[in-house]
Amino acid sequence: MPEVRMADVAQRAGVSLGTVSRALRGLEGVSVGTRDRILAVAAELDYVVNPEAAALAGRATGRVAVVLHDLPSWYCSSVVVGLERQLRPAGLDLLVRCVDDPDERVQFFATMPVRRKVDALVVVAIALTPPELAKLADAGVAVVAAGSHGDTVPYVAIDDVLAAQQAVNHLLQLGHRRIALLNTVAATDRAWQAQRDREEGYRTAMEMAGIPVDEELVVSWSGGSRGGAEGMDRLLSGRQLPSAVFAFSDEVALGAMRSLRRAGIEVPRQISVISIDDHPLAELTDLTTVAQDPEALGAAAGKKVLDLLAGRPPRDLGPFPTRLIVRGTTAPPLA
């Protein structure tokens, strides 16, 4: 039996190949009646979408790539979950690529846009360089940034400066003055936007409170719980301990608390700890944090992708909200 082609569906339904492609992928620009007719014909003919045929017919592949630096992390995986849930009903396949070292990143941006023929790319917590953006533009790939800000591509993100201020202001209101910053750097992107913004929020809150920042209390380390533990060890080796620590993320904070526990330092009686995220382990460990919703952020990135692929200006969703959740790791400093 000969293979049923998209052209066969188009001929039977009396529409163009492009209309069939958009209808089968759930994109905008097709009326409800036409979409229903196309779906009925496709079912009648037992037509199965071939991604490469769709690419030739509608100049679209039906594929979206997502690139990130740390897939196992709760934040990145949550963004991917939200993104996939938004794109799947539109018939778009998601290709996930983790670039956790500089060589992998160079290879990805050199080959992925052309070799895999994707329609769009979502970058998670990665700041694209001008050459990378130029490469994607030459390939005609729509780009959306999730979790980082950009002047040249649509993005969705929280206000990291504000989130950091929320965390530090909570410590200040409790009476803390020696507040440390346990920041992080991404292995593949040392100029990570969130890192800079959260440090800016920390310094702004301290300045507005009239408290000079002790630079010995500002530590940047690798991410994750191991980086948090190692960064906390650095703070513990200083001349004078902080009374509180603001950590870049919950995972960093959990590592920091492990080091404090091993050093026999009680949290929060001796040192308070606060961070950003509301990781599932934050509630389990009673960690005070500034909550965000990375799954919703991923879904919003998906909406912007759909807008771009449909030829619409991406909708303006604004900064995503954050909120302080006070738990058991923060308290007034010892007198």
Coordinates of C-alpha atoms in Angstrom, one line a residue:
M1 CA 0.0 0.0 0.0
P2 CA 1.6 3.4 -1.0
E3 CA 2.5 5.8 1.8
V4 CA 0.0 8.6 2.4
R5 CA 1.6 12.0 1.9
M6 CA 0.7 15.4 3.2
A7 CA -0.1 16.3 -0.4
D8 CA -2.8 13.6 -0.4
V9 CA -4.4 15.1 2.7
A10 CA -4.3 18.6 1.2
Q11 CA -5.8 17.4 -2.1
R12 CA -8.7 15.6 -0.4
A13 CA -9.4 18.5 2.0
G14 CA -9.1 21.1 -0.8
V15 CA -6.5 23.2 1.0
S16 CA -2.8 24.1 0.6
L17 CA 0.1 22.1 2.0
G18 CA 1.0 24.9 4.4
T19 CA -2.6 24.9 5.8
V20 CA -2.4 21.2 6.4
S21 CA 1.0 21.6 8.2
R22 CA -0.3 24.4 10.4
A23 CA -3.5 22.5 11.2
L24 CA -1.8 19.2 12.1
R25 CA 0.7 21.1 14.4
G26 CA -2.1 23.1 16.1
L27 CA -0.7 26.5 15.0
E28 CA -2.7 29.7 14.5
G29 CA -4.0 30.8 11.1
V30 CA -6.5 28.0 10.4
S31 CA -10.2 28.3 11.1
V32 CA -11.9 25.8 13.4
G33 CA -14.0 24.3 10.5
T34 CA -10.9 23.9 8.2
R35 CA -8.9 22.4 11.0
D36 CA -11.6 19.9 11.8
R37 CA -12.0 18.9 8.1
I38 CA -8.2 18.4 7.8
L39 CA -8.1 16.3 10.9
A40 CA -11.0 14.2 9.7
V41 CA -9.3 13.6 6.3
A42 CA -6.0 12.7 8.0
A43 CA -7.7 10.2 10.2
E44 CA -9.6 8.7 7.2
L45 CA -6.4 8.3 5.2
D46 CA -4.4 7.0 8.3
Y47 CA -1.9 9.8 7.7
V48 CA 1.1 10.0 10.1
V49 CA 3.1 13.3 10.1
N50 CA 6.6 12.9 8.8
P51 CA 8.7 15.7 10.3
E52 CA 11.0 15.9 7.3
A53 CA 8.1 16.0 4.9
A54 CA 6.5 18.7 7.0
A55 CA 9.7 20.7 6.8
L56 CA 9.7 20.6 3.0
A57 CA 6.0 21.4 2.6
G58 CA 5.5 24.0 5.2
R59 CA 9.0 25.3 5.7
A60 CA 8.8 24.1 9.3
T61 CA 10.2 21.1 11.1
G62 CA 7.8 20.9 14.1
R63 CA 10.8 20.8 16.4
V64 CA 12.0 23.1 19.1
A65 CA 15.4 22.8 20.8
V66 CA 16.0 23.7 24.4
V67 CA 19.6 24.2 25.6
L68 CA 20.6 24.4 29.2
H69 CA 23.7 23.9 31.4
D70 CA 22.4 21.6 34.1
L71 CA 19.5 19.3 33.2
P72 CA 19.4 17.4 36.6
S73 CA 18.8 20.6 38.5
W74 CA 15.3 21.2 39.8
Y75 CA 15.1 24.6 38.2
C76 CA 16.2 23.6 34.7
S77 CA 14.1 20.4 34.7
S78 CA 11.0 22.3 35.9
V79 CA 11.4 24.9 33.1
V80 CA 11.6 22.0 30.6
V81 CA 8.4 20.4 32.0
G82 CA 6.5 23.7 31.7
L83 CA 7.8 24.2 28.2
E84 CA 6.9 20.7 27.0
R85 CA 3.4 20.9 28.4
Q86 CA 2.9 24.2 26.4
L87 CA 4.3 22.9 23.1
R88 CA 3.0 19.4 23.0
P89 CA -0.7 20.3 22.3
A90 CA 0.6 22.4 19.4
G91 CA 2.2 19.3 17.9
L92 CA 5.8 20.5 18.5
D93 CA 8.5 18.1 19.5
L94 CA 11.1 19.2 22.1
L95 CA 14.8 18.4 21.7
V96 CA 16.8 18.8 24.9
R97 CA 20.5 19.5 24.9
C98 CA 22.7 20.0 28.0
V99 CA 25.9 21.9 27.4
D100 CA 27.8 21.7 30.7
D101 CA 31.2 22.6 29.4
P102 CA 32.5 25.3 27.0
D103 CA 33.5 22.8 24.2
E104 CA 30.0 21.3 24.1
R105 CA 28.5 24.8 24.0
V106 CA 30.6 25.8 21.0
Q107 CA 29.7 22.6 19.2
F108 CA 26.0 23.0 19.8
F109 CA 25.8 26.5 18.5
A110 CA 28.0 25.7 15.5
T111 CA 25.9 22.7 14.4
M112 CA 22.5 22.4 16.0
P113 CA 20.6 25.1 14.2
V114 CA 21.5 23.7 10.8
R115 CA 22.1 20.0 11.4
R116 CA 18.8 19.4 13.3
K117 CA 16.7 21.9 11.4
V118 CA 14.8 23.3 14.4
D119 CA 12.2 26.0 14.1
A120 CA 13.0 27.6 17.5
L121 CA 15.4 27.5 20.3
V122 CA 14.8 28.1 24.0
V123 CA 17.9 28.8 26.1
V124 CA 17.5 28.2 29.9
A125 CA 19.6 30.4 32.2
I126 CA 22.2 31.0 29.5
A127 CA 23.2 34.4 28.1
L128 CA 23.8 34.1 24.4
T129 CA 26.8 35.8 22.9
P130 CA 26.6 38.0 19.8
P131 CA 28.2 35.4 17.5
E132 CA 25.8 32.7 18.8
L133 CA 22.8 35.0 18.1
A134 CA 24.2 35.8 14.6
K135 CA 24.5 32.1 13.9
L136 CA 20.9 31.4 14.9
A137 CA 19.6 34.4 12.9
D138 CA 21.4 33.2 9.8
A139 CA 19.7 29.8 10.2
G140 CA 16.3 31.5 10.6
V141 CA 15.8 30.1 14.1
A142 CA 13.4 31.9 16.5
V143 CA 15.0 32.3 19.9
V144 CA 13.4 32.7 23.4
A145 CA 15.4 33.1 26.7
A146 CA 14.0 31.5 29.9
G147 CA 15.5 32.6 33.2
S148 CA 17.7 35.2 31.8
H149 CA 17.3 38.7 30.4
G150 CA 18.2 39.8 26.9
D151 CA 17.9 43.0 24.9
T152 CA 17.8 41.3 21.5
V153 CA 15.6 38.2 22.0
P154 CA 12.2 37.7 23.8
Y155 CA 12.6 36.4 27.3
V156 CA 10.8 35.4 30.4
A157 CA 12.3 35.7 33.9
I158 CA 11.8 36.8 37.4
D159 CA 13.2 40.2 38.6
D160 CA 16.4 38.7 40.2
V161 CA 17.4 42.1 41.7
L162 CA 14.0 42.4 43.5
A163 CA 14.1 38.8 44.6
A164 CA 17.6 39.3 46.2
Q165 CA 16.4 42.5 47.9
Q166 CA 13.4 40.6 49.3
A167 CA 15.7 38.0 50.8
V168 CA 18.3 40.5 52.2
N169 CA 15.6 42.9 53.5
H170 CA 14.1 40.0 55.5
L171 CA 17.5 39.5 57.2
L172 CA 17.9 43.2 57.8
Q173 CA 14.4 43.4 59.4
L174 CA 15.4 40.6 61.8
G175 CA 18.3 42.8 62.9
H176 CA 21.2 41.2 61.0
R177 CA 24.1 43.4 59.9
R178 CA 26.9 41.0 59.0
I179 CA 25.1 39.4 56.0
A180 CA 27.2 37.2 53.6
L181 CA 26.4 36.6 50.0
L182 CA 27.0 33.0 48.8
N183 CA 26.7 33.5 45.0
T184 CA 27.3 31.1 42.2
V185 CA 28.7 31.0 38.7
A186 CA 27.7 28.7 35.8
A187 CA 30.4 26.5 34.5
T188 CA 29.7 27.5 30.9
D189 CA 28.8 31.2 31.4
R190 CA 30.7 33.1 34.0
A191 CA 28.7 36.3 33.2
W192 CA 25.4 34.7 34.1
Q193 CA 22.7 37.4 34.3
A194 CA 21.1 36.1 37.5
Q195 CA 24.4 36.0 39.3
R196 CA 25.0 39.7 38.5
D197 CA 21.5 40.7 39.3
R198 CA 21.3 38.9 42.6
E199 CA 24.5 40.4 43.7
E200 CA 23.2 43.8 42.7
G201 CA 20.1 43.2 44.8
Y202 CA 22.2 42.2 47.8
R203 CA 24.4 45.3 47.5
T204 CA 21.5 47.6 46.9
A205 CA 19.6 46.3 50.0
M206 CA 22.7 46.7 52.1
E207 CA 23.4 50.2 50.8
M208 CA 19.8 51.4 51.4
A209 CA 20.1 50.1 55.0
G210 CA 23.3 52.2 55.4
I211 CA 25.5 49.1 55.9
P212 CA 28.9 48.8 54.2
V213 CA 29.5 45.5 52.5
D214 CA 32.4 43.5 53.9
E215 CA 33.9 42.1 50.7
E216 CA 35.2 39.1 52.7
L217 CA 31.6 38.1 53.1
V218 CA 31.0 38.0 49.3
V219 CA 31.8 34.6 47.9
S220 CA 31.1 33.2 44.4
W221 CA 31.4 29.4 43.9
S222 CA 30.2 26.7 41.6
G223 CA 26.5 26.0 41.7
G224 CA 24.6 23.2 43.4
S225 CA 24.8 21.8 46.9
R226 CA 28.5 20.9 46.6
G227 CA 29.3 24.5 45.6
G228 CA 27.2 25.8 48.5
A229 CA 29.2 23.6 50.9
E230 CA 32.5 24.7 49.5
G231 CA 31.5 28.3 49.5
M232 CA 30.3 28.1 53.1
D233 CA 33.6 26.5 54.1
R234 CA 35.3 29.6 52.6
L235 CA 33.1 31.9 54.7
L236 CA 33.8 29.8 57.8
S237 CA 37.5 30.3 57.3
G238 CA 37.2 34.1 57.5
R239 CA 38.3 36.3 60.3
Q240 CA 34.8 36.9 61.6
L241 CA 31.7 34.9 60.9
P242 CA 28.5 36.4 59.4
S243 CA 25.3 36.3 61.4
A244 CA 23.3 35.5 58.3
V245 CA 23.9 34.1 54.7
F246 CA 21.9 34.9 51.6
A247 CA 22.5 32.0 49.1
F248 CA 22.0 32.2 45.4
S249 CA 19.6 29.2 45.3
D250 CA 18.0 26.7 47.6
E251 CA 20.4 24.0 46.4
V252 CA 23.3 26.2 47.3
A253 CA 21.7 27.0 50.7
L254 CA 21.3 23.2 51.4
G255 CA 25.0 22.6 50.8
A256 CA 25.9 25.6 53.0
M257 CA 23.7 24.2 55.8
R258 CA 25.5 20.9 55.5
S259 CA 28.8 22.6 56.1
L260 CA 27.4 24.6 59.1
R261 CA 26.0 21.4 60.6
R262 CA 29.4 19.7 60.3
A263 CA 31.1 22.7 61.9
G264 CA 28.7 22.5 64.8
I265 CA 27.1 25.8 64.0
E266 CA 23.3 25.9 64.7
V267 CA 20.9 27.3 62.1
P268 CA 19.3 29.8 62.8
R269 CA 20.5 30.3 66.4
Q270 CA 24.0 31.2 65.3
I271 CA 23.7 31.8 61.6
S272 CA 20.5 32.4 59.6
V273 CA 20.2 31.2 56.0
I274 CA 17.9 32.3 53.3
S275 CA 17.9 31.7 49.5
I276 CA 15.8 31.8 46.3
D277 CA 13.6 29.2 44.6
D278 CA 11.3 27.2 46.9
H279 CA 12.8 23.9 45.8
P280 CA 10.8 20.9 46.9
L281 CA 13.5 20.2 49.6
A282 CA 13.1 23.7 51.0
E283 CA 9.8 22.9 52.7
L284 CA 11.2 19.5 53.8
T285 CA 14.2 21.2 55.4
D286 CA 12.2 24.2 56.7
L287 CA 14.4 26.6 54.6
T288 CA 13.3 30.2 54.4
T289 CA 13.3 31.2 50.8
V290 CA 12.0 33.6 48.1
A291 CA 9.8 31.4 45.9
Q292 CA 9.5 31.4 42.2
D293 CA 7.7 29.1 39.7
P294 CA 10.1 27.8 37.0
E295 CA 7.4 25.5 35.5
A296 CA 5.2 28.5 34.9
L297 CA 8.2 30.3 33.5
G298 CA 8.8 27.4 31.0
A299 CA 5.1 27.5 30.0
A300 CA 5.4 31.2 29.3
A301 CA 8.5 30.7 27.2
G302 CA 6.5 28.1 25.2
K303 CA 3.8 30.8 24.6
K304 CA 6.4 33.1 23.2
V305 CA 7.7 30.4 20.9
L306 CA 4.2 29.8 19.6
D307 CA 3.8 33.5 19.0
L308 CA 7.0 33.7 17.0
L309 CA 6.3 30.6 14.9
A310 CA 2.8 32.0 14.1
G311 CA 4.3 35.3 12.9
R312 CA 2.9 37.3 15.9
P313 CA 4.8 39.6 18.1
P314 CA 5.6 37.7 21.3
R315 CA 3.2 38.6 24.1
D316 CA 4.5 40.7 26.9
L317 CA 4.2 38.7 30.1
G318 CA 6.3 40.9 32.4
P319 CA 8.6 39.8 35.2
F320 CA 7.4 36.7 37.0
P321 CA 6.4 37.2 40.6
T322 CA 8.4 36.1 43.6
R323 CA 7.3 35.9 47.3
L324 CA 9.0 35.5 50.6
I325 CA 8.3 32.3 52.5
V326 CA 9.5 32.5 56.1
R327 CA 10.4 29.2 57.6
G328 CA 12.8 28.0 60.3
T329 CA 16.2 28.9 59.0
T330 CA 16.0 32.6 59.8
A331 CA 15.8 34.3 63.2
P332 CA 17.1 37.5 64.9
P333 CA 20.9 37.4 65.5
L334 CA 22.3 36.5 68.9
A335 CA 22.6 39.5 71.2

